[in-house]
Tab-separated table of C-alpha atoms and ligand atoms in Angstrom:
chain	number	residue	atom	x	y	z
A	1	UNK	CA	-0.164	0.250	-0.571
A	2	UNK	CA	2.887	2.592	0.771
A	3	UNK	CA	4.296	1.657	-3.167
A	4	UNK	CA	2.748	1.529	-6.311
A	5	UNK	CA	5.902	0.432	-8.225
A	6	UNK	CA	4.858	-3.357	-9.503
A	7	UNK	CA	8.242	-5.483	-8.010
A	8	UNK	CA	11.300	-6.480	-9.682
A	9	UNK	CA	9.702	-10.232	-11.153
A	10	UNK	CA	7.301	-7.297	-13.339
A	11	UNK	CA	10.142	-5.652	-13.669
A	12	UNK	CA	12.173	-7.466	-14.625
A	13	UNK	CA	10.257	-9.294	-17.954
A	14	UNK	CA	9.606	-5.928	-19.041
A	15	UNK	CA	13.386	-6.353	-19.586
A	16	UNK	CA	13.596	-9.032	-21.245
A	17	UNK	CA	11.043	-7.992	-22.551
A	18	UNK	CA	12.485	-4.044	-23.795
A	19	UNK	CA	8.514	-2.972	-23.419
A	20	UNK	CA	8.637	0.653	-22.637
A	21	UNK	CA	5.018	0.150	-20.235
A	22	UNK	CA	7.870	2.250	-17.438
A	23	UNK	CA	10.074	4.045	-18.977
A	24	UNK	CA	10.431	7.135	-16.766
A	25	UNK	CA	9.774	5.090	-13.688
A	26	UNK	CA	12.237	2.547	-13.024
A	27	UNK	CA	16.161	1.617	-13.899
A	28	UNK	CA	17.868	-1.301	-13.938
A	29	UNK	CA	21.398	-1.921	-12.285
A	30	UNK	CA	23.268	-4.331	-13.204
A	31	UNK	CA	25.691	-5.026	-10.170
A	32	UNK	CA	28.700	-7.299	-12.532
A	33	UNK	CA	28.930	-4.193	-14.918
A	34	UNK	CA	28.167	-0.786	-12.592
A	35	UNK	CA	26.475	0.221	-14.962
A	36	UNK	CA	22.043	1.436	-14.740
A	37	UNK	CA	19.650	0.992	-18.250
A	38	UNK	CA	16.284	2.079	-19.142
A	39	UNK	CA	14.206	-1.438	-19.932
A	40	UNK	CA	14.333	-1.121	-22.764
A	41	UNK	CA	17.699	-0.322	-24.025
A	42	UNK	CA	19.464	-2.335	-26.773
A	43	UNK	CA	21.849	-4.167	-24.392
A	44	UNK	CA	22.550	-8.260	-23.511
A	45	UNK	CA	20.687	-8.062	-19.950
A	46	UNK	CA	21.695	-8.982	-17.059
A	47	UNK	CA	20.570	-11.923	-15.326
A	48	UNK	CA	18.131	-11.890	-13.115
A	49	UNK	CA	20.583	-12.330	-9.807
A	50	UNK	CA	22.407	-9.103	-11.026
A	51	UNK	CA	19.449	-6.570	-11.454
A	52	UNK	CA	18.381	-3.508	-8.774
A	53	UNK	CA	16.313	-1.755	-9.929
A	54	UNK	CA	14.773	1.989	-8.129
A	55	UNK	CA	12.668	4.565	-9.937
A	56	UNK	CA	15.030	7.224	-9.966
A	57	UNK	CA	17.754	8.717	-11.621
A	58	UNK	CA	19.206	9.824	-8.488
A	59	UNK	CA	18.856	6.246	-6.048
A	60	UNK	CA	20.906	4.740	-9.053
A	61	UNK	CA	23.331	7.138	-9.582
A	62	UNK	CA	23.594	7.098	-4.818
A	63	UNK	CA	24.148	3.419	-5.509
A	64	UNK	CA	27.078	4.016	-8.223
A	65	UNK	CA	26.040	2.930	-10.656
A	66	UNK	CA	27.383	4.532	-14.274
A	67	UNK	CA	24.427	5.698	-17.184
A	68	UNK	CA	24.569	3.271	-19.765
A	69	UNK	CA	26.239	4.091	-23.016
A	70	UNK	CA	23.791	2.863	-24.768
A	71	UNK	CA	20.240	3.375	-23.961
A	72	UNK	CA	22.043	6.532	-22.451
A	73	UNK	CA	19.490	6.716	-19.084
A	74	UNK	CA	19.532	10.647	-18.552
A	75	UNK	CA	19.256	12.005	-21.415
A	76	UNK	CA	15.519	13.232	-21.215
A	77	UNK	CA	13.650	15.172	-23.894
A	78	UNK	CA	12.642	18.888	-22.719
A	79	UNK	CA	15.795	18.815	-20.070
A	80	UNK	CA	18.185	22.015	-20.653
A	81	UNK	CA	21.047	22.282	-22.408
A	82	UNK	CA	23.957	22.897	-19.838
A	83	UNK	CA	22.391	19.557	-17.963
A	84	UNK	CA	23.562	17.329	-20.830
A	85	UNK	CA	26.721	19.508	-21.460
A	86	UNK	CA	27.828	18.551	-18.602
A	87	UNK	CA	27.035	15.570	-17.928
A	88	UNK	CA	29.720	15.090	-21.430
A	89	UNK	CA	31.673	16.138	-19.145
A	90	UNK	CA	31.289	14.397	-16.717
A	91	UNK	CA	31.984	11.456	-18.922
A	92	UNK	CA	35.194	11.984	-20.202
A	93	UNK	CA	37.190	14.234	-17.395
A	94	UNK	CA	35.898	11.437	-14.803
A	95	UNK	CA	39.419	12.491	-12.980
A	96	UNK	CA	38.443	16.239	-12.907
A	97	UNK	CA	38.030	17.825	-9.629
A	98	UNK	CA	34.301	19.378	-10.445
A	99	UNK	CA	34.759	22.402	-7.918
A	100	UNK	CA	32.945	25.706	-8.266
A	101	UNK	CA	36.107	27.465	-9.282
A	102	UNK	CA	35.601	24.684	-11.892
A	103	UNK	CA	32.824	25.277	-13.567
A	104	UNK	CA	33.325	29.324	-12.503
A	105	UNK	CA	36.437	28.696	-15.210
A	106	UNK	CA	34.487	27.445	-18.142
A	107	UNK	CA	32.346	29.732	-17.454
A	108	UNK	CA	28.534	28.173	-16.663
A	109	UNK	CA	27.190	29.668	-12.878
A	110	UNK	CA	26.716	27.552	-10.684
A	111	UNK	CA	24.180	28.724	-8.682
A	112	UNK	CA	22.359	27.307	-12.435
A	113	UNK	CA	23.884	24.496	-12.705
A	114	UNK	CA	22.456	23.016	-9.560
A	115	UNK	CA	19.352	24.923	-10.047
A	116	UNK	CA	19.330	22.296	-13.721
A	117	UNK	CA	20.312	20.009	-12.239
A	118	UNK	CA	18.075	20.232	-10.031
A	119	UNK	CA	14.995	19.627	-11.326
A	120	UNK	CA	16.296	17.421	-14.449
A	121	UNK	CA	17.468	15.230	-11.814
A	122	UNK	CA	16.552	15.232	-8.121
A	123	UNK	CA	20.296	15.585	-6.935
A	124	UNK	CA	23.504	18.010	-8.044
A	125	UNK	CA	25.702	17.867	-10.426
A	126	UNK	CA	28.861	17.453	-7.542
A	127	UNK	CA	26.433	15.106	-6.290
A	128	UNK	CA	27.011	12.817	-9.071
A	129	UNK	CA	30.841	14.199	-9.437
A	130	UNK	CA	31.151	12.469	-6.138
A	131	UNK	CA	28.882	9.391	-5.913
A	132	UNK	CA	30.667	8.321	-9.457
A	133	UNK	CA	34.361	8.070	-8.079
A	134	UNK	CA	32.919	5.883	-5.308
A	135	UNK	CA	31.046	4.002	-6.763
A	136	UNK	CA	34.126	2.219	-8.874
A	137	UNK	CA	35.431	2.836	-5.918
A	138	UNK	CA	33.346	0.775	-3.427
A	139	UNK	CA	33.246	-1.623	-6.618
A	140	UNK	CA	37.080	-2.682	-6.043
A	141	UNK	CA	36.384	-3.871	-2.562
A	142	UNK	CA	33.403	-5.665	-3.907
A	143	UNK	CA	35.076	-7.510	-5.511
A	144	UNK	CA	37.771	-9.022	-3.043
A	145	UNK	CA	40.449	-6.956	-2.848
A	146	UNK	CA	41.609	-5.201	0.053
A	147	UNK	CA	40.325	-1.033	1.084
A	148	UNK	CA	43.604	0.144	0.470
A	149	UNK	CA	44.836	-1.779	-2.127
A	150	UNK	CA	41.443	-1.300	-3.971
A	151	UNK	CA	42.100	2.921	-3.559
A	152	UNK	CA	45.510	2.983	-5.110
A	153	UNK	CA	44.994	-0.178	-8.119
A	154	UNK	CA	41.487	1.852	-8.628
A	155	UNK	CA	43.961	5.109	-8.654
A	156	UNK	CA	41.874	7.808	-6.428
A	157	UNK	CA	45.191	9.060	-4.707
A	158	UNK	CA	43.639	12.119	-6.285
A	159	UNK	CA	43.241	14.433	-3.501
A	160	UNK	CA	39.500	14.699	-5.059
A	161	UNK	CA	39.484	10.632	-5.119
A	162	UNK	CA	38.618	8.173	-3.007
A	163	UNK	CA	41.201	6.854	-1.055
A	164	UNK	CA	41.043	10.890	0.861
A	165	UNK	CA	37.375	10.387	0.685
A	166	UNK	CA	37.207	7.658	3.782
A	167	UNK	CA	40.719	9.293	5.235
A	168	UNK	CA	39.043	11.944	6.378
A	169	UNK	CA	35.674	10.216	6.858
A	170	UNK	CA	38.118	8.300	9.153
A	171	UNK	CA	40.076	10.769	10.951
A	172	UNK	CA	44.184	11.098	11.323
A	173	UNK	CA	46.258	8.468	11.531
A	174	UNK	CA	46.152	6.552	14.908
A	175	UNK	CA	47.731	7.908	18.123
A	176	UNK	CA	49.583	5.112	18.756
A	177	UNK	CA	50.991	6.831	22.098
A	178	UNK	CA	47.396	6.293	23.571
A	179	UNK	CA	47.780	3.218	24.250
A	180	UNK	CA	43.729	3.170	24.639
A	181	UNK	CA	42.177	0.221	22.635
A	182	UNK	CA	41.783	1.183	18.506
A	183	UNK	CA	39.008	1.516	16.950
A	184	UNK	CA	38.885	0.159	13.242
A	185	UNK	CA	37.008	1.508	10.482
A	186	UNK	CA	36.489	-0.282	6.829
A	187	UNK	CA	33.989	-0.316	4.180
A	188	UNK	CA	32.025	-2.973	2.407
A	189	UNK	CA	29.278	-2.631	-0.515
A	190	UNK	CA	25.508	-3.810	-1.212
A	191	UNK	CA	23.103	-2.884	-2.767
A	192	UNK	CA	22.366	-0.170	-1.353
A	193	UNK	CA	25.713	1.453	-1.550
A	194	UNK	CA	28.698	0.881	0.409
A	195	UNK	CA	28.282	0.920	4.627
A	196	UNK	CA	30.928	2.094	6.577
A	197	UNK	CA	31.324	-0.081	9.853
A	198	UNK	CA	32.996	0.524	12.768
A	199	UNK	CA	34.319	-1.734	15.480
A	200	UNK	CA	36.646	-3.356	18.118
A	201	UNK	CA	38.456	-6.048	18.430
A	202	UNK	CA	34.729	-7.879	19.777
A	203	UNK	CA	31.638	-5.027	19.138
A	204	UNK	CA	30.601	-3.475	16.520
A	205	UNK	CA	30.311	0.546	17.303
A	206	UNK	CA	28.755	1.769	14.052
A	207	UNK	CA	27.413	0.969	10.736
A	208	UNK	CA	26.005	3.974	8.061
A	209	UNK	CA	25.860	4.501	4.415
A	210	UNK	CA	28.722	6.411	3.375
A	211	UNK	CA	26.787	9.708	2.236
A	212	UNK	CA	24.491	10.410	5.851
A	213	UNK	CA	25.524	13.450	6.506
A	214	UNK	CA	25.754	12.489	9.863
A	215	UNK	CA	28.498	10.339	9.920
A	216	UNK	CA	31.791	12.757	10.068
A	217	UNK	CA	30.098	14.687	13.198
A	218	UNK	CA	29.283	10.698	14.113
A	219	UNK	CA	32.387	9.148	13.534
A	220	UNK	CA	34.375	12.389	15.780
A	221	UNK	CA	31.716	11.365	18.581
A	222	UNK	CA	32.238	8.239	19.059
A	223	UNK	CA	36.181	8.929	19.348
A	224	UNK	CA	36.507	11.634	21.416
A	225	UNK	CA	33.662	9.129	24.050
A	226	UNK	CA	35.187	6.424	23.698
A	227	UNK	CA	39.213	8.489	23.992
A	228	UNK	CA	39.970	5.867	20.866
A	229	UNK	CA	41.077	6.407	17.885
A	230	UNK	CA	39.852	5.405	14.514
A	231	UNK	CA	42.552	3.110	12.100
A	232	UNK	CA	41.765	1.975	8.837
A	233	UNK	CA	41.321	-1.853	9.425
A	234	UNK	CA	39.207	-4.872	9.797
A	235	UNK	CA	38.123	-7.452	12.763
A	236	UNK	CA	36.168	-10.410	13.870
A	237	UNK	CA	33.328	-7.727	15.154
A	238	UNK	CA	33.521	-5.969	10.961
A	239	UNK	CA	33.841	-9.516	9.319
A	240	UNK	CA	30.623	-11.479	10.488
A	241	UNK	CA	29.001	-7.707	9.972
A	242	UNK	CA	29.706	-7.954	6.471
A	243	UNK	CA	28.895	-11.824	6.109
A	244	UNK	CA	25.184	-10.690	8.228
A	245	UNK	CA	24.563	-7.709	6.320
A	246	UNK	CA	24.561	-10.313	3.083
A	247	UNK	CA	22.860	-12.879	4.435
A	248	UNK	CA	20.099	-10.139	5.065
A	249	UNK	CA	19.741	-8.627	1.660
A	250	UNK	CA	19.883	-11.779	-0.300
A	251	UNK	CA	17.001	-12.821	2.371
A	252	UNK	CA	18.707	-14.868	4.184
A	253	UNK	CA	19.069	-13.157	7.421
A	254	UNK	CA	16.797	-11.467	9.456
A	255	UNK	CA	18.543	-11.356	13.327
A	256	UNK	CA	21.567	-10.022	13.701
A	257	UNK	CA	24.342	-12.153	16.011
A	258	UNK	CA	27.408	-9.117	15.877
A	259	UNK	CA	27.932	-7.751	18.844
A	260	UNK	CA	26.838	-4.813	19.906
A	261	UNK	CA	28.691	-1.662	21.596
A	262	UNK	CA	25.523	0.616	21.460
A	263	UNK	CA	26.947	3.791	22.975
A	264	UNK	CA	23.906	5.523	23.727
A	265	UNK	CA	21.827	6.722	26.985
A	266	UNK	CA	20.093	3.895	28.966
A	267	UNK	CA	16.730	5.329	27.259
A	268	UNK	CA	18.323	5.689	23.639
A	269	UNK	CA	18.676	2.283	24.790
A	270	UNK	CA	15.455	1.498	26.243
A	271	UNK	CA	14.368	2.863	22.485
A	272	UNK	CA	16.742	1.094	19.961
A	273	UNK	CA	15.863	-2.018	22.029
A	274	UNK	CA	12.583	-1.844	21.723
A	275	UNK	CA	13.614	-0.913	17.666
A	276	UNK	CA	14.738	-3.988	17.657
A	277	UNK	CA	12.097	-6.367	18.726
A	278	UNK	CA	10.238	-4.739	15.301
A	279	UNK	CA	9.565	-8.063	12.936
A	280	UNK	CA	11.442	-8.075	9.840
A	281	UNK	CA	8.031	-6.345	7.221
A	282	UNK	CA	6.785	-4.531	9.915
A	283	UNK	CA	6.755	-1.112	11.012
A	284	UNK	CA	5.184	1.557	14.392
A	285	UNK	CA	4.786	4.706	14.821
A	286	UNK	CA	7.129	7.115	17.404
A	287	UNK	CA	3.948	6.899	19.773
A	288	UNK	CA	2.899	3.152	19.117
A	289	UNK	CA	6.737	2.740	20.677
A	290	UNK	CA	6.186	5.691	23.403
A	291	UNK	CA	2.685	3.810	23.840
A	292	UNK	CA	5.074	0.097	24.230
A	293	UNK	CA	7.464	1.585	26.763
A	294	UNK	CA	3.999	2.766	29.130
A	295	UNK	CA	5.322	6.666	29.074
A	296	UNK	CA	2.794	8.420	26.112
A	297	UNK	CA	4.187	12.028	27.297
A	298	UNK	CA	8.079	11.105	25.455
A	299	UNK	CA	7.268	10.810	21.590
A	300	UNK	CA	9.356	13.593	19.940
A	301	UNK	CA	12.005	11.911	22.446
A	302	UNK	CA	11.604	8.802	20.934
A	303	UNK	CA	11.908	10.129	18.358
A	304	UNK	CA	15.567	11.949	18.639
A	305	UNK	CA	16.574	8.132	20.094
A	306	UNK	CA	15.064	6.833	16.830
A	307	UNK	CA	17.528	9.473	15.135
A	308	UNK	CA	20.499	9.647	17.150
A	309	UNK	CA	20.789	5.250	15.618
A	310	UNK	CA	24.277	5.105	14.625
A	311	UNK	CA	23.535	1.084	13.730
A	312	UNK	CA	21.826	1.260	10.455
A	313	UNK	CA	19.669	-1.595	9.218
A	314	UNK	CA	20.594	-3.459	12.583
A	315	UNK	CA	18.995	-0.936	14.926
A	316	UNK	CA	16.216	-0.653	12.386
A	317	UNK	CA	15.181	2.670	12.585
A	318	UNK	CA	13.871	2.661	8.898
A	319	UNK	CA	10.314	0.731	9.970
A	320	UNK	CA	9.044	3.601	11.983
A	321	UNK	CA	6.696	6.168	9.909
A	322	UNK	CA	4.117	9.161	9.814
A	323	UNK	CA	1.274	9.129	12.389
A	324	UNK	CA	-0.380	8.813	8.731
A	325	UNK	CA	1.723	5.749	7.732
A	326	UNK	CA	3.885	9.067	5.339
A	327	UNK	CA	7.864	8.086	5.328
A	328	UNK	CA	9.023	10.553	6.865
A	329	UNK	CA	12.693	10.895	7.569
A	330	UNK	CA	15.337	9.109	7.324
A	331	UNK	CA	19.022	9.457	7.645
A	332	UNK	CA	20.650	7.150	5.185
A	333	UNK	CA	17.767	8.960	2.635
A	334	UNK	CA	14.351	7.801	1.909
A	335	UNK	CA	15.005	5.981	-1.519
A	336	UNK	CA	17.016	3.322	0.565
A	337	UNK	CA	13.767	4.000	3.690
A	338	UNK	CA	11.750	3.022	0.949
A	339	UNK	CA	14.097	-0.367	-0.472
A	340	UNK	CA	14.525	-0.759	2.197
A	341	UNK	CA	10.831	-1.550	3.719
A	342	UNK	CA	10.079	-3.124	0.118
A	343	UNK	CA	12.155	-5.693	1.140
A	344	UNK	CA	11.657	-7.079	3.716
A	345	UNK	CA	7.672	-7.127	3.210
A	346	UNK	CA	9.338	-9.222	0.608
A	347	UNK	CA	11.660	-11.496	2.769
A	348	UNK	CA	8.750	-11.157	5.473
A	349	UNK	CA	6.580	-13.221	3.391
A	350	UNK	CA	7.531	-16.520	3.934
A	351	UNK	CA	6.156	-15.851	7.463
A	352	UNK	CA	3.427	-15.054	6.782
A	353	UNK	CA	1.910	-18.138	4.480
A	354	UNK	CA	2.935	-20.548	6.765
A	355	UNK	CA	1.469	-19.166	9.979
A	356	UNK	CA	-1.789	-18.726	7.925
B	401	ZN	ZN1	21.282	0.426	-21.943
C-alpha cells in the first residue's frame, strides 16, 4: 500500500521484453558491470540475480552506478542543454575535480547549474561527480580486494578521490602513544551503496551508509566518547557484520548476531531495544513505541533517540513511519528507507504464509 511500483519480477519481465511500459518510472542497475539502463536498453540483458531496480536516476547514481552509453538513461526530452553538456564533460574527464571554481572557469554559473540539475535529476552535479568516484572504488572493494589496494588500484590517489575521502572521514593517523584500544573502520558494498563499519576487537560500534550527512560528526563523537582513535582496518566484528548484511540483503537473514556496542543514554538504549523488537516486515509510529514503553508523553524524545541511532539496518529505525503512514525522514535517505521496507515486506512473506 505504501508503494505503487510494480515488483521486481514484473520489472525484470519488462526488461527482457524491452517494454516501454515503465519508461521514466524504473531503471535497472547491473551489479556485475556497475551500469544502469532504461528497461528498453538494446544491449544484452543481465541475469536476474545481477539486477537491482530503482524508481529514480538519483537512486541509481547514489548507489554508485554509471549511466549506460547505449540507452543513455540521463538523456530526457525537453531537458536544459546545460545538464547534458556537463554530463558529457563528466564522462570524458572522470578524474577532474569539479569545484565551483572549475565550473566558473568553464563559463558556467554554479547556481544555475545547481538549479538545472536539481530540476532534471533531483541531485546536484557535484553529487553525481562524487558518487561516481565512490561507486568505482566501492566496486573494487566488493570484488574482494583489500581496502587500501583497491583504492590505489582504482587510481584514487588524487585529493578529490576515494582514498582521501575515506581517510578524511576516518580521521587522522592513529595516535598509538595513547595506549588505548583502537577502533577500526572499513567499507563494504551493499545493493544500496557502500556502508562504513567501525568496530573494536569484539564489538560493532557503528554501521552507516557512506553518504549519511551526520557520519563525520558521529565518527568524531565516537572517538571522543571512547577516547580512542579510528584507523583503517578490520576486526572479526566487521567481517561478521559484512557477512550478515550480505545475507540480509539476499533475504537469508533477519536477526543480526554481531555483538553490538550501544553507546547511548539509558533512554536511547531502551528505544533501540524496542526498535530491534519490531519484526521484519512490520512498521511502527513513534507514538506506538512511546506507548509500548508505557511513557506516551515522550514521543518527541523517542523520535530523537531514533535519529541518534548509528547502527543502520541492524537497529531498524527505518521501520518507523509517520502517524499517518508516511515515510517521514531517514538519515540514509528516503529512497533507501523505501527500498529496505519493500525488501523486508518481501522477505517476511514466507513467515506469514506458514502461520496462515
Ligand atoms: Zn543501457
